[in-house]
Each structure stands twice: as structure tokens, then as C-alpha cells.
Coordinates of N, CA and C and ligand atoms in Angstrom, one line a residue:
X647 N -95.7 218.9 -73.8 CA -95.7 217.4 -73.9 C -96.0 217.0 -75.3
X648 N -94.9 216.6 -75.7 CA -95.1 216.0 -77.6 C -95.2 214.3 -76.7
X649 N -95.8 213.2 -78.1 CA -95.9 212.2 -78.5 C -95.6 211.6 -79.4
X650 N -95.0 210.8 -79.5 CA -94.3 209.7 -80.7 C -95.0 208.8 -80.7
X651 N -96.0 208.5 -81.5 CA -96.8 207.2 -82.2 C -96.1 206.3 -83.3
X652 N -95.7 205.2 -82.7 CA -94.3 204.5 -83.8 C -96.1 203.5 -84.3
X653 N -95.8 203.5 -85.7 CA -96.3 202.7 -86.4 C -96.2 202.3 -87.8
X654 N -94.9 202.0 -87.5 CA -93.7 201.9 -88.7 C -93.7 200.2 -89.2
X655 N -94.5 199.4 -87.9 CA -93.8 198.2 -87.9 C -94.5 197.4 -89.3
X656 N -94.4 196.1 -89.6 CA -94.5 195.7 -90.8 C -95.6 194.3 -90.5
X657 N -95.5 194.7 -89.1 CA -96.8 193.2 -88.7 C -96.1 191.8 -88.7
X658 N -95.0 191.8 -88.3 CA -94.5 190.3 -89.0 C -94.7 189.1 -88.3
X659 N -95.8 189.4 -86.8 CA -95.8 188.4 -86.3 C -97.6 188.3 -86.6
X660 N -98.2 189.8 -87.1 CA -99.7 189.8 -87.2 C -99.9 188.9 -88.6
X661 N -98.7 189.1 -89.3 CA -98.8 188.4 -90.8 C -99.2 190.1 -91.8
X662 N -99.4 191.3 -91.3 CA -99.7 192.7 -92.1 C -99.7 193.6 -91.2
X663 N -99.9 194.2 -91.7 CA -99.6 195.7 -90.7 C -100.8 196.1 -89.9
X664 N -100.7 195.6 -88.8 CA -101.9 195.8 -87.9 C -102.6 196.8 -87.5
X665 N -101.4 198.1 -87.7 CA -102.0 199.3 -87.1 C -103.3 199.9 -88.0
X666 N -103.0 199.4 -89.3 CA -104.4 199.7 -90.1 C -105.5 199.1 -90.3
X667 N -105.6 198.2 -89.5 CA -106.9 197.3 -89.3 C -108.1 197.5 -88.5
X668 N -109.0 197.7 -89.5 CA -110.3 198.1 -88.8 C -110.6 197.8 -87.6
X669 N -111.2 198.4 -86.4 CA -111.5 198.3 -85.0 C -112.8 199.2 -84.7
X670 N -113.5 198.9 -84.8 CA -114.9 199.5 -84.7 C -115.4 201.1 -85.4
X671 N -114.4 200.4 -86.6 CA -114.9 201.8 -88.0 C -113.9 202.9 -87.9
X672 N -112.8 202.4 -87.3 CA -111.7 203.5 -87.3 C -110.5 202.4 -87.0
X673 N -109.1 203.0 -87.8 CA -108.4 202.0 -87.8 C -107.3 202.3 -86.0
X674 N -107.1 200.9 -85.6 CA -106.2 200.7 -84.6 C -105.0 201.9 -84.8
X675 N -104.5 202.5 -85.3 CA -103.8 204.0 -85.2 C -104.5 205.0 -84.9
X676 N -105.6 205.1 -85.4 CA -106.4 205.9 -85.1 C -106.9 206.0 -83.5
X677 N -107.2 205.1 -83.0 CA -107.4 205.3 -81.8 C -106.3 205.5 -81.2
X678 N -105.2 205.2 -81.1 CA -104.0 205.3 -80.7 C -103.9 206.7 -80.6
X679 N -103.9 207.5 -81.8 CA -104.0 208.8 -82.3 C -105.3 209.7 -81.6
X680 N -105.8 208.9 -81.5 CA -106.5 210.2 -80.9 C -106.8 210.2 -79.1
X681 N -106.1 209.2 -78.9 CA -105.8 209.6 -76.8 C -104.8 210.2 -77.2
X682 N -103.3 209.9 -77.8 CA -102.9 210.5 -77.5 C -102.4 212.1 -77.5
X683 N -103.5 212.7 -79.3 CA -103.4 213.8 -79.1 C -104.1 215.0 -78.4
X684 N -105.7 214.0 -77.7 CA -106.0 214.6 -76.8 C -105.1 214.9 -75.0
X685 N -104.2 214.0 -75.0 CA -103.2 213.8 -74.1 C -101.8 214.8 -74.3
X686 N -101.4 215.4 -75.3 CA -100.4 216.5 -75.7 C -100.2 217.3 -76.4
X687 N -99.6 218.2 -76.4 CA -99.6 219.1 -77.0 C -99.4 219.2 -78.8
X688 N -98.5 218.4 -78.9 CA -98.5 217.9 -80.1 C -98.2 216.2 -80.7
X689 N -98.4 215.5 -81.6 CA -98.4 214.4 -81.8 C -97.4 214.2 -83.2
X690 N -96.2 213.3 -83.4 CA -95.5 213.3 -84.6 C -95.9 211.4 -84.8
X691 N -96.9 211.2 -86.0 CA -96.7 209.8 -86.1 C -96.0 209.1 -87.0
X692 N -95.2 208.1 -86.6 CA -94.4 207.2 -87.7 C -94.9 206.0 -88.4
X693 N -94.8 206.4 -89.7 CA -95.3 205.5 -90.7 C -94.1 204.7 -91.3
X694 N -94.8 204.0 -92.0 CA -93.7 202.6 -93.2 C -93.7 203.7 -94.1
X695 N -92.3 203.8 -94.7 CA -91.7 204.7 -95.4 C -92.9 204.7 -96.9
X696 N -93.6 203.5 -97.6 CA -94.8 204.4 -98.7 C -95.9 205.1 -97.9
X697 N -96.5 204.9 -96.6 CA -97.4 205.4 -96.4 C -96.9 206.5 -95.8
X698 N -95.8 207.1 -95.3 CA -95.1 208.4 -94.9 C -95.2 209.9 -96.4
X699 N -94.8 209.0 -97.5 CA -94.6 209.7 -98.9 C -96.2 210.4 -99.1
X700 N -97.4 209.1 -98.4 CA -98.4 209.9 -99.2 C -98.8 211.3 -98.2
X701 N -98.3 211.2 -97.2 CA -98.9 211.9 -96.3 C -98.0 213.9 -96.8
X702 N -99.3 215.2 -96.7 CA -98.0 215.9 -96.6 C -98.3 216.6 -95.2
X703 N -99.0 216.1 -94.2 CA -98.9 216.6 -92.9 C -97.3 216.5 -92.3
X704 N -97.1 217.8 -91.8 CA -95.4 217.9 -91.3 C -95.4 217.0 -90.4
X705 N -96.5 216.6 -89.1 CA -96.1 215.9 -88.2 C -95.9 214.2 -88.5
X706 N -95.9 214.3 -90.0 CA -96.1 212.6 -89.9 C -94.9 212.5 -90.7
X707 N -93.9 211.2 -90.4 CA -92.5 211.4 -91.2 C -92.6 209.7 -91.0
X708 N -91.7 209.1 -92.2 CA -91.3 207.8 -92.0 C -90.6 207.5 -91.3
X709 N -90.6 205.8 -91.2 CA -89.9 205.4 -89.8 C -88.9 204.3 -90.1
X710 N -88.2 203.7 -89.7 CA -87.0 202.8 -89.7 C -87.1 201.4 -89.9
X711 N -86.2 200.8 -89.9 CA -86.2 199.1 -89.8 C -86.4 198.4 -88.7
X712 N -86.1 198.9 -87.3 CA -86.5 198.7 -86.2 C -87.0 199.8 -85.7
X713 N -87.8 199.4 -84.4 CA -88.8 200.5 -83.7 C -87.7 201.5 -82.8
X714 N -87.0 201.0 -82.4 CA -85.8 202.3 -81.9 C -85.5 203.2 -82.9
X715 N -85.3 202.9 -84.4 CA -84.7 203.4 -85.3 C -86.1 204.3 -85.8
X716 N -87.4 204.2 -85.7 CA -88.2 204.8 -85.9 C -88.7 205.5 -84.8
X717 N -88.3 205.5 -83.5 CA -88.3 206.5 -82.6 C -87.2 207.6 -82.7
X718 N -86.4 207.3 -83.5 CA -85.3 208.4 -83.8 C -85.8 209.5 -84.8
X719 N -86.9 208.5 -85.8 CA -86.9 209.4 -87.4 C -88.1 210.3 -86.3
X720 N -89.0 209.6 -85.5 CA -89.9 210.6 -84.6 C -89.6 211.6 -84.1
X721 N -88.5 211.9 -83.1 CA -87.9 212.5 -82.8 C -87.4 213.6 -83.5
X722 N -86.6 213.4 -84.5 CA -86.0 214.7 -85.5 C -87.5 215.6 -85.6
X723 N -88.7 215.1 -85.8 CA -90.0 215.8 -85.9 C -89.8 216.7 -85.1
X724 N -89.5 216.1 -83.2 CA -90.2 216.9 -82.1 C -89.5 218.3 -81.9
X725 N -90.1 219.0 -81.5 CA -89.9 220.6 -81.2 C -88.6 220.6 -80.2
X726 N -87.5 221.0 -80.4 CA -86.3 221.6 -79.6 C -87.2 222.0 -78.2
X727 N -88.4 222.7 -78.0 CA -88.9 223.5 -76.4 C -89.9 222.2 -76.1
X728 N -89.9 221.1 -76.5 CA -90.9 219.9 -76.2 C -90.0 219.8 -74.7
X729 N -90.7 219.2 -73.7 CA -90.0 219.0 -72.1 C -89.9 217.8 -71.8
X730 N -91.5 216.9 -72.1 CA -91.5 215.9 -71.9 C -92.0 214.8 -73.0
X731 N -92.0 214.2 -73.4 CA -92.1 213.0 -74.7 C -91.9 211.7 -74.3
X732 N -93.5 211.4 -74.6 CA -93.9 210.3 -74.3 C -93.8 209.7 -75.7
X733 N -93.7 207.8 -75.7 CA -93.7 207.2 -77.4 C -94.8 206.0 -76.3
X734 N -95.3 206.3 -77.8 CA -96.5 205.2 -77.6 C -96.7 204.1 -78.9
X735 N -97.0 202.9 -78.4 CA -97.5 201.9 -79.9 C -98.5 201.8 -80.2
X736 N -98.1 202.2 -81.7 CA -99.9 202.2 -82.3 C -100.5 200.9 -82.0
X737 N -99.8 200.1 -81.7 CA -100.3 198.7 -81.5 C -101.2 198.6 -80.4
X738 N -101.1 199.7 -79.8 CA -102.6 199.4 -78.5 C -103.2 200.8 -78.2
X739 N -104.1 200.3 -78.9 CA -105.6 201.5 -79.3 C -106.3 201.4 -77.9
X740 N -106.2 200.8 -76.3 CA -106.9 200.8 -75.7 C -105.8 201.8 -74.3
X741 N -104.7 202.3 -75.1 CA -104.6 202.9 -73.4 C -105.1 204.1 -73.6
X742 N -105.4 204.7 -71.8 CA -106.7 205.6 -71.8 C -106.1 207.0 -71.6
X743 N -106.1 208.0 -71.9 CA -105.8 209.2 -71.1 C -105.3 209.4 -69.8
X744 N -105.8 208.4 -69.0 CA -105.8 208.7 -67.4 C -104.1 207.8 -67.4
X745 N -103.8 207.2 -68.3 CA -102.7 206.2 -68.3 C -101.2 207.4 -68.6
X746 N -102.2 208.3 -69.7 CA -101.1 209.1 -70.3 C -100.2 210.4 -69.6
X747 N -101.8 210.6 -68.1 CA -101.6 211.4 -67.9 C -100.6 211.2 -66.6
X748 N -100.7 210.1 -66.1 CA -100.0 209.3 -65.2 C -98.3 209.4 -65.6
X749 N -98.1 209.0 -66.5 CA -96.5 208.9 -67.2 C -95.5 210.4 -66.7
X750 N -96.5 211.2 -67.2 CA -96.3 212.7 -67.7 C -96.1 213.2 -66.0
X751 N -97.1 212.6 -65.2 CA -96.9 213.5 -64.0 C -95.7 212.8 -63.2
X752 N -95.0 211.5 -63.6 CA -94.1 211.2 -63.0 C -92.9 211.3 -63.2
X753 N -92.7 212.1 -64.2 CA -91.6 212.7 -65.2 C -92.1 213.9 -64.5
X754 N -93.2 214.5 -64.4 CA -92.8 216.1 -64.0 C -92.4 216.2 -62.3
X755 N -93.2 215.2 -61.7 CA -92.4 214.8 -60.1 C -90.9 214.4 -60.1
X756 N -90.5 214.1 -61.5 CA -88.5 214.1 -61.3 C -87.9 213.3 -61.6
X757 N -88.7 212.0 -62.6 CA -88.2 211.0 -62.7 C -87.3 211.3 -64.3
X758 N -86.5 210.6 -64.5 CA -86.3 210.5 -66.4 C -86.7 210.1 -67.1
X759 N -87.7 208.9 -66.4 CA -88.6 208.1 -67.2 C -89.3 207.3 -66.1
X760 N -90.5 207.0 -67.5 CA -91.7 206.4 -66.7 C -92.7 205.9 -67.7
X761 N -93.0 204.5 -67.3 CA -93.3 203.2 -67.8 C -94.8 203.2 -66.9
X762 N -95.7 202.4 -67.9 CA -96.8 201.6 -67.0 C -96.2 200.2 -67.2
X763 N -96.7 199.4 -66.2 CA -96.1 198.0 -65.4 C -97.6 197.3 -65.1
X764 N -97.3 196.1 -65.4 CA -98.2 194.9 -64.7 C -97.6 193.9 -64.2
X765 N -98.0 193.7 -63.2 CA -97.5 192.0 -62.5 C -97.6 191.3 -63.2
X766 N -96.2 190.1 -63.6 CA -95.7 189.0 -64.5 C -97.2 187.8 -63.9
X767 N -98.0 187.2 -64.2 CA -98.8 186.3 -64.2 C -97.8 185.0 -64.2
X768 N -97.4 184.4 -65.4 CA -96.8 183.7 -66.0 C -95.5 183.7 -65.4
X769 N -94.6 182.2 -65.3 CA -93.3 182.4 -64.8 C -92.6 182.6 -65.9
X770 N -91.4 183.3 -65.7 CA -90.3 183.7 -67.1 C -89.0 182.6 -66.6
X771 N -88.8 182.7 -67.8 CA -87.4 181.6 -68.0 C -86.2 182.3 -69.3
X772 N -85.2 182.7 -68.2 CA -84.3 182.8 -68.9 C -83.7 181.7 -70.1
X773 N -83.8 181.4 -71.4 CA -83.6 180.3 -72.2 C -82.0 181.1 -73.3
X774 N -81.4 179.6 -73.4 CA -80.0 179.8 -74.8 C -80.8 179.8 -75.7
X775 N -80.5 179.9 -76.9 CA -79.9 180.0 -77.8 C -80.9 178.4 -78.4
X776 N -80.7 177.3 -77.9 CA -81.1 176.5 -78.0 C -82.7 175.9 -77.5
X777 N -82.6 176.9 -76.7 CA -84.2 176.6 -75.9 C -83.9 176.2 -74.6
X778 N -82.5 176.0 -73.5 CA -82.4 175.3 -72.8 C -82.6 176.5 -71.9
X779 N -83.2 176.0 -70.8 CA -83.6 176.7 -69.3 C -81.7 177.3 -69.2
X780 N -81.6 178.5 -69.1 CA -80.6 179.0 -68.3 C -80.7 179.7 -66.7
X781 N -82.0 179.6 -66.5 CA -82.6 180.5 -65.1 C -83.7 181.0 -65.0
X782 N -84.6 181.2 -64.0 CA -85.7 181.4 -63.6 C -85.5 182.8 -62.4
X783 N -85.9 183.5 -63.2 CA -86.3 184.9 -62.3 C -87.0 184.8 -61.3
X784 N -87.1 185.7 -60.0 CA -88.0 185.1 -59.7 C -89.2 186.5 -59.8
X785 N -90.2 185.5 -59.8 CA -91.6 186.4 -60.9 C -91.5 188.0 -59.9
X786 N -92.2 188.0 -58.7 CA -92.1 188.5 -57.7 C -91.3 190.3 -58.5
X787 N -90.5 190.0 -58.6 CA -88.9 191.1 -59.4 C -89.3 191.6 -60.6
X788 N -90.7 190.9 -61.3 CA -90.6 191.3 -62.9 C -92.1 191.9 -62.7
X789 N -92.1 193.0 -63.8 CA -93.0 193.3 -64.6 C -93.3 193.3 -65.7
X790 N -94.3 193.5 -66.7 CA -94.5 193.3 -68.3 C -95.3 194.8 -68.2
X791 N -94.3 195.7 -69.2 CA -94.2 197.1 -69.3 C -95.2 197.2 -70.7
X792 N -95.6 198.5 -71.1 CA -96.6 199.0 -71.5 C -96.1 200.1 -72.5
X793 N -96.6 200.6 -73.3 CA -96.5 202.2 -73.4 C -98.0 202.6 -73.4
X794 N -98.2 204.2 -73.2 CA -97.0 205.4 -73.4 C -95.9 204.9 -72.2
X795 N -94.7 205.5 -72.8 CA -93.8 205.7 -71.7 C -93.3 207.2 -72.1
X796 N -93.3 207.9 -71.0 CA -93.2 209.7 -70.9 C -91.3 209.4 -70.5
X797 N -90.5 210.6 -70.8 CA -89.2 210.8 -70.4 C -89.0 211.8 -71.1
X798 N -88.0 212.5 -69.3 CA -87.3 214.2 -69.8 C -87.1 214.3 -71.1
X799 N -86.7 215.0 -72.0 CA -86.9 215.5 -73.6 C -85.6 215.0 -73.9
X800 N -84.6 216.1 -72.7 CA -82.9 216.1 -73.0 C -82.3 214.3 -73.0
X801 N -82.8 213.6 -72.0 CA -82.3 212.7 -71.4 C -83.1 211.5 -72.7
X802 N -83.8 212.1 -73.6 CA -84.3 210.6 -74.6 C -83.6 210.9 -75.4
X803 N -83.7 212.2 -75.7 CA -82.5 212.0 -77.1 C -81.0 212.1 -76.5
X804 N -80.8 211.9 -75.6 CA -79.2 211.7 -75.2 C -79.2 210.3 -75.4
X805 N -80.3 209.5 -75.2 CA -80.4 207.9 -75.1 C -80.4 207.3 -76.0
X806 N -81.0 208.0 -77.3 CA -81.3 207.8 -78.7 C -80.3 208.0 -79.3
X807 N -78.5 207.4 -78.9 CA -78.1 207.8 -80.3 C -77.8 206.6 -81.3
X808 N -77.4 207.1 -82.3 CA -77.2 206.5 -83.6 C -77.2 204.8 -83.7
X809 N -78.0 204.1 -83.6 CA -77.3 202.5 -83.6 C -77.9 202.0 -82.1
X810 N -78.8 202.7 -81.5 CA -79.2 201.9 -80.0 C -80.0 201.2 -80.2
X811 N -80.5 200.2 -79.7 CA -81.1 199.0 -79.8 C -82.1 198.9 -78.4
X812 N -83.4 198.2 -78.4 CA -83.7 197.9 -77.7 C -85.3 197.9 -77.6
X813 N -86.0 197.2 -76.9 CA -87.7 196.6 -77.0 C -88.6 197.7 -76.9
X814 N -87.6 198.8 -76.4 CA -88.6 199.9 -75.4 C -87.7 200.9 -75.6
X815 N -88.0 202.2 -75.1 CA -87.1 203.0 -74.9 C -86.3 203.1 -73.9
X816 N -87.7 202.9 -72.6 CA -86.8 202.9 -71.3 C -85.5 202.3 -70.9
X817 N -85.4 201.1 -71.8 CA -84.2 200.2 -72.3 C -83.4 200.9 -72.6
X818 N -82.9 202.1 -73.0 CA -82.2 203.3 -73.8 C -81.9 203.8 -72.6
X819 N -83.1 204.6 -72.2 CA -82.9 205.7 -70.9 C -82.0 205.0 -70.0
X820 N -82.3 203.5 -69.8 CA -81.6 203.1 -68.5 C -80.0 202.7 -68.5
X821 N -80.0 202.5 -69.8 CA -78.3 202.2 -70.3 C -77.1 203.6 -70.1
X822 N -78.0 204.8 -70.2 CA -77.1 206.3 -70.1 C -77.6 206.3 -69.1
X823 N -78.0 205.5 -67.3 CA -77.9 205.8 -66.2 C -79.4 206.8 -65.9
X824 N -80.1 206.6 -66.7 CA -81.8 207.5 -66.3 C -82.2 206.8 -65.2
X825 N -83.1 207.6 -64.5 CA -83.6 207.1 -63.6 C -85.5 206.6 -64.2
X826 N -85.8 205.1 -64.5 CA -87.2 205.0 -64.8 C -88.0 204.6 -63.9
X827 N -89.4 205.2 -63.8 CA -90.1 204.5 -62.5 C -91.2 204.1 -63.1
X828 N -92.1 203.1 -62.0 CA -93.2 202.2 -63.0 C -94.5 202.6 -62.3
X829 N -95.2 203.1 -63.2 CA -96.7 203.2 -62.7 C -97.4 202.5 -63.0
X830 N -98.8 202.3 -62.6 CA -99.8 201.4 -62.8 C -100.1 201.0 -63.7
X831 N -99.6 200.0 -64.9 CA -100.5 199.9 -66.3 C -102.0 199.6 -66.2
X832 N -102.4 199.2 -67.3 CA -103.9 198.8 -67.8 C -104.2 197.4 -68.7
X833 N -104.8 196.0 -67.8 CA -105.1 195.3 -68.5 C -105.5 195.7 -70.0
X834 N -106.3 196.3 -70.3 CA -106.7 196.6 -71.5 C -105.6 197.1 -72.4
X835 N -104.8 197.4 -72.0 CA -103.8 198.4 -72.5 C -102.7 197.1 -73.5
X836 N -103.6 196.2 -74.0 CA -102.7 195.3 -75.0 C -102.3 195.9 -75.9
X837 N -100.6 194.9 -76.3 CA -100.5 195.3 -77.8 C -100.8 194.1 -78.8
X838 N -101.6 194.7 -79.9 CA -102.2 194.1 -80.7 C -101.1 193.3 -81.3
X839 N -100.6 192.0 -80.7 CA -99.8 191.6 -82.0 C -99.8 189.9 -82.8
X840 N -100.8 189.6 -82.2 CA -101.4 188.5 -83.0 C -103.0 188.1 -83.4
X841 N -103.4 188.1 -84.7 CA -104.7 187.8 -85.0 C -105.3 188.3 -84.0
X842 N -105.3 187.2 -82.7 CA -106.4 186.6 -82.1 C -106.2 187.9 -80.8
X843 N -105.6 188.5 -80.7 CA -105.0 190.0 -79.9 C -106.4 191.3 -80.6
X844 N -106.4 191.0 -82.1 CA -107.7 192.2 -82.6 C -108.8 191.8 -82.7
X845 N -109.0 190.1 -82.7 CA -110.3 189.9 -82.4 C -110.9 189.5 -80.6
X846 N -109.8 190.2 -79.9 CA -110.1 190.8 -78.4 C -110.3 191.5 -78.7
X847 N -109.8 192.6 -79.0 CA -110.1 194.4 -79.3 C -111.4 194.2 -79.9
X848 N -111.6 193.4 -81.1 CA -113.2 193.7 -81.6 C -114.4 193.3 -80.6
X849 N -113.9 192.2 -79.8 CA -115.0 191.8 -78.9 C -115.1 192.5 -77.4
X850 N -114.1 193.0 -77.5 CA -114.2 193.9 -76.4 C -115.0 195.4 -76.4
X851 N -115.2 195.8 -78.1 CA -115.4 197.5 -78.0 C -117.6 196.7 -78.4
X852 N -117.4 195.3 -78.4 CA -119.2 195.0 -78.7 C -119.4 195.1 -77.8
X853 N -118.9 194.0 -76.6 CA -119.4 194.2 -75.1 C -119.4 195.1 -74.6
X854 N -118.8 196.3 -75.1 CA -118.7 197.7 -74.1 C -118.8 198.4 -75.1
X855 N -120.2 198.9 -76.0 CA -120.5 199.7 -76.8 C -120.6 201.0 -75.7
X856 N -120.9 201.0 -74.8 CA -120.3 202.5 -74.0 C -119.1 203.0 -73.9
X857 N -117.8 202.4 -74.2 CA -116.8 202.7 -73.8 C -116.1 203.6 -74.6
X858 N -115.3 205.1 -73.3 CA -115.6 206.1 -73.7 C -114.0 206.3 -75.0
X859 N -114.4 207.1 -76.3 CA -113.6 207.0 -77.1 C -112.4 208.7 -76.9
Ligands
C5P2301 O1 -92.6 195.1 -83.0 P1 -93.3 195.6 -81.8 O2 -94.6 194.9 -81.5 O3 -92.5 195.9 -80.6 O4 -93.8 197.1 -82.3 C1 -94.4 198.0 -81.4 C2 -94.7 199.3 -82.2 O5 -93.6 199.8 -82.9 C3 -95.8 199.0 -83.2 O6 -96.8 200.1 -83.1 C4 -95.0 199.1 -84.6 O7 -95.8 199.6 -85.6 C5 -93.9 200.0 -84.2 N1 -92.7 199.8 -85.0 C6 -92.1 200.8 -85.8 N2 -91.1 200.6 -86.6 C7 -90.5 199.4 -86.7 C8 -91.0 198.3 -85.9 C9 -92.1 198.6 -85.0 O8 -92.7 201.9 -85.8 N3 -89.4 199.2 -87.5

């Protein structure tokens, strides 16, 4: 089991690159980084192409213009005998082990992929272009997906080629016909992507100075 840690992104909705922002004396990649390499066998993390240059650890390589595109430069890292490969965002330093280990066992039960899921709270609206209501899902049918997400080794890079697009990977897997299934996510399991997103994280790790790292 390898891991892809994308934390390539450029912060554009944080206003800077979030993944390096202090979170209780270790930065938000860092935590990221270290569930998940206590969760596999090996870990390849993707950086913004200057902070890739300073690094000379092999498993750390730069990453792309989009997060698909930096799950690709991840990938060329992973080991040809990797089985299963999970990608995770550095942008949420709170998913747990027990989450990672969940993905992995549902991919080894036979799936091609596998996602954590939470029930949509909020109603969604299909909108144009213009902002106009084009349709209302109905909630009931939707989830709001998570990573890690774990998938067969062969079947991501069959998904990953050249120019794919998309929010998620599973978005990938599911276009070449994968089969994904959804496990339990974790409230906590945010992605950090505005301000007021890391000053949850910081109020969260005061209130629960026990919680386990
Ligand atoms: O942009 P979004 O919030 O979907 O980013 C999710 C994760 O993907 C973040 O950890 C971010 O650093 C990473 N990312 C990346 N390369 C990009 C864009 C996003 O590694 N070009």
C-alpha cells in the first residue's frame, strides 16, 4: 500500500498555501504525513514545483497545475509492485488511521475504488453558468466525499491518463468503468480550505489536547 499526499495546491481560495500553516507546532502536511505513513508502506509527497527543488528525498517530486495533474507527477514516484494506492489531501490533517485503513480493506474486498462519504446536510442545486437553478437533486442520492481514497494500482493509472480532469480521482476511476464504493467518512476529516476552516483545526486540537497524534 503506497500513498499520494498532493500538496501542490497554491491556496487560492485560502489566499496561500495552506498546507504549510502552523497547526499545533507542526505544519497541516505534516499531520497529513504522518497518518498516512504510518498507514503504508510507503508515502510519495507532492509539492509546488520551488519547494519540490529544495527537497533531495526521492519520495518527494513536484506537482502540476491541477490536482489531477499532480496526482500523475505522484504516481510516476509509486513503485510498479505498489497493489493498492491511496491519494490523500494534505488539506485535511484530521483523517485518522482507522479511516485509512477502511479504504484499503475495501479495495482488498474487490472493489477499484473506495472513497469515505458523508450525508449531504445542505440541499444541492444544480446552477448555469449564470447562477440559474437548473435542478435540485434529490439530497437523499448525494454524498460529500473525502480522502484518502484507496484504488487497485492497475486500474488508477489506467484512469490517470494524460489530460484527465477531475475533483477527485474516483472521478477518473469511474469514467474507465471502475467500480467505487463509499465508506464511512469522518466529520473531522475537513479540508482545510478557508481561513476560518484552520482556525477550526486550531480550536479543535485546544479543546482536545488529548487527541491522539
Ligand atoms: O484545490 P483542492 O482543495 O481540491 O485541493 C485538494 C488538495 O490537492 C490540496 O491538498 C492541494 O494542495 C492539492 N493540489 C495539488 N496540486 C494542484 C492543486 C491542488 O497538489 N495543482
Amino acid at each position: 500500500v503506497w500513498t499520494i499526499v498532493v500538496a501542490a495546491g497554491t491556496g487560492e481560495r485560502f489566499g496561500r498555501p495552506k498546507q504549510f500553516e502552523d497547526l499545533g507546532g507542526r505544519s497541516v502536511l505534516d499531520w497529513a504525513l504522518s497518518t498516512a505513513g504510518a498507514a503504508s508502506d510507503g508515502v510519495v509527497t507532492v509539492l509546488p514545483a520551488g519547494h519540490a527543488a529544495l527537497g533531495s528525498d526521492a519520495s518527494t517530486v513536484a506537482g502540476g497545475r491541477t490536482r489531477a495533474e499532480s496526482v500523475r507527477c505522484g504516481l510516476a514516484a509509486v513503485p510498479e509492485e505498489a497493489e493498492v494506492i491511496c491519494v490523500h489531501d494534505a488539506a485535511r490533517p484530521f483523517a485518522s488511521p482507522d479511516l485509512f485503513a477502511a479504504v484499503v480493506a475495501a479495495v482488498r474486498g474487490g472493489a477499484d475504488g473506495a472513497v469515505p462519504g458523508l450525508a449531504v446536510t445542505d440541499t444541492i442545486k444544480v446552477v448555469d453558468r449564470d447562477g440559474v437553478v437548473v435542478s435540485t437533486p434529490d439530497r437523499a442520492s448525494l454524498i460529500a466525499v473525502q480522502t484518502p481514497q484507496a484504488f487497485r494500482a492497475d486500474v488508477l493509472r489506467r484512469a490517470h491518463v494524460a489530460g484527465a480532469e477531475g475533483t477527485d480521482d474516483a472521478a477518473l476511476v469511474e469514467a474507465v468503468g471502475g467500480r467505487v464504493v463509499v465508506v464511512a467518512g469522518e466529520a473531522n476529516n475537513r479540508k482545510l480550505t478557508h481561513p476560518v476552516d484552520l482556525e477550526w483545526a486550531r480550536r479543535l486540537l485546544s479543546d482536545d489536547a488529548e487527541r491522539p497524534r
